[in-house]
Coordinates of C-alpha atoms in Angstrom, one line a residue:
M1 CA 78.2 122.3 91.8
S2 CA 76.8 118.8 90.7
V3 CA 78.8 115.6 89.4
Q4 CA 77.3 114.2 86.2
M5 CA 77.6 110.7 85.1
N6 CA 76.6 108.9 81.7
T7 CA 75.3 105.6 82.0
E8 CA 74.0 103.1 79.4
Y9 CA 70.1 104.3 80.6
G10 CA 71.1 108.0 80.3
N11 CA 72.2 110.8 82.5
I12 CA 72.7 110.7 86.4
E13 CA 73.4 114.3 88.0
M14 CA 74.1 114.3 91.9
A15 CA 74.4 117.1 93.9
S16 CA 77.9 118.0 95.5
D17 CA 75.6 118.1 98.7
V18 CA 74.9 114.5 98.4
I19 CA 78.2 113.3 97.9
S20 CA 79.6 115.4 100.9
T21 CA 77.1 114.1 103.2
V22 CA 77.9 110.4 102.3
V23 CA 82.1 111.7 102.6
G24 CA 81.2 113.3 106.1
G25 CA 79.3 110.6 107.6
A26 CA 82.2 108.1 106.2
A27 CA 84.8 110.3 107.6
T28 CA 83.1 110.9 111.1
E29 CA 82.7 107.3 111.9
I30 CA 86.5 106.6 112.0
F31 CA 88.0 106.4 115.2
G32 CA 90.2 109.1 116.1
I33 CA 87.9 111.8 114.3
V34 CA 86.3 114.2 116.4
G35 CA 84.1 115.6 113.7
M36 CA 84.2 117.8 110.5
A37 CA 85.7 121.4 110.4
S38 CA 85.0 124.1 108.0
R39 CA 87.4 124.6 104.9
N40 CA 87.2 128.4 105.6
Q41 CA 87.0 128.8 109.3
V42 CA 88.0 132.5 108.9
R43 CA 85.3 133.4 106.4
D44 CA 82.6 131.0 107.7
G45 CA 83.3 132.2 111.1
I46 CA 83.0 128.5 112.4
N47 CA 85.7 127.6 114.9
E48 CA 83.5 124.6 116.0
I49 CA 82.7 120.9 114.8
L50 CA 80.3 120.6 111.9
N51 CA 77.4 119.0 112.2
R52 CA 75.7 116.5 109.7
D53 CA 73.6 119.3 107.7
N54 CA 77.1 121.5 107.7
Y55 CA 79.2 118.6 106.1
S56 CA 79.4 120.6 102.9
K57 CA 81.4 123.3 104.5
G58 CA 83.9 120.9 105.2
V59 CA 84.1 119.0 101.9
V60 CA 85.2 120.2 98.8
V61 CA 84.2 118.1 95.4
R62 CA 85.5 118.4 92.2
Q63 CA 84.7 116.5 89.1
E64 CA 87.8 115.2 87.1
D65 CA 86.7 113.5 83.7
K66 CA 84.8 110.4 85.1
D67 CA 86.0 110.5 88.5
I68 CA 85.9 113.1 91.0
A69 CA 88.6 114.7 93.6
V70 CA 87.3 115.1 97.4
D71 CA 89.0 117.2 100.0
V72 CA 88.0 116.6 103.4
Y73 CA 88.6 119.0 106.6
I74 CA 88.8 117.2 109.8
I75 CA 89.6 117.7 113.5
V76 CA 91.2 114.9 115.2
S77 CA 91.3 113.5 118.8
Y78 CA 94.7 114.4 120.6
G79 CA 96.6 111.2 121.6
T80 CA 95.6 109.8 118.1
K81 CA 98.3 109.1 115.4
I82 CA 97.3 111.5 112.9
T83 CA 98.6 109.7 109.8
E84 CA 97.0 106.5 110.6
V85 CA 93.7 108.6 111.1
S86 CA 94.0 110.4 108.1
K87 CA 94.9 107.1 105.9
N88 CA 91.7 105.4 107.3
V89 CA 89.7 108.3 106.3
Q90 CA 90.9 108.0 102.8
E91 CA 90.3 104.4 102.6
R92 CA 86.6 104.8 104.2
V93 CA 85.6 107.8 102.1
G94 CA 86.9 106.2 98.7
Y95 CA 85.3 102.7 99.7
Q96 CA 81.9 104.6 100.6
L97 CA 81.8 106.5 97.4
E98 CA 82.1 103.7 95.0
H99 CA 79.6 101.5 97.3
D100 CA 76.9 103.9 98.0
L101 CA 77.1 106.1 94.6
G102 CA 79.2 104.0 92.2
I103 CA 81.6 106.9 91.9
K104 CA 85.4 106.4 91.8
A105 CA 87.4 108.8 93.7
S106 CA 90.8 109.7 92.2
S107 CA 92.0 111.2 95.2
V108 CA 90.7 111.8 98.6
N109 CA 93.0 114.8 100.3
V110 CA 92.8 114.9 103.9
F111 CA 93.3 118.7 105.6
V112 CA 93.6 118.3 109.6
Q113 CA 92.1 121.6 110.8
G114 CA 92.8 121.2 114.4
V115 CA 93.4 118.8 117.1
R116 CA 90.9 118.3 120.2
V117 CA 91.1 116.4 123.5
Q118 CA 88.0 114.1 124.3
N119 CA 86.4 113.9 127.6
D120 CA 85.5 110.0 127.9
F121 CA 83.3 110.1 130.9

C-alpha cells in the first residue's frame, strides 16, 4: 500500500515501507522502548525484536482522507511506566511524520506486545 498526496506541483506517492521506517526509527529512540514487535507474532513466527529492515512488520499504515492512521507495535522495558512510554511514542511519531514527510497523522495507536528486562551492564 502507498499513501498519496496531492500538492500544487503534482502528486506524491510514498510506499508504506518508507512511512514504517520513519515511524519505527522515531519509536525506538524513546526511553523505555526495547524495540519494535511484529503485529502478527504467531503468523510471522517472530517472537523477537525487529531490526530496522523489518519495521514494516511492526507498523500498520492506513490512509484516511488527507491524513493517515498509524498502528505501532512495541516492546517496552521492565520498570518503565507503560502509559508514559506509549504517550511519548504517540507524540514523537506524530511529530516525525509531520517534520520528515509532511504527513499529518490523524491517530497513532500504540500496542504493547511485551515487556522485557534490560541488562544494563
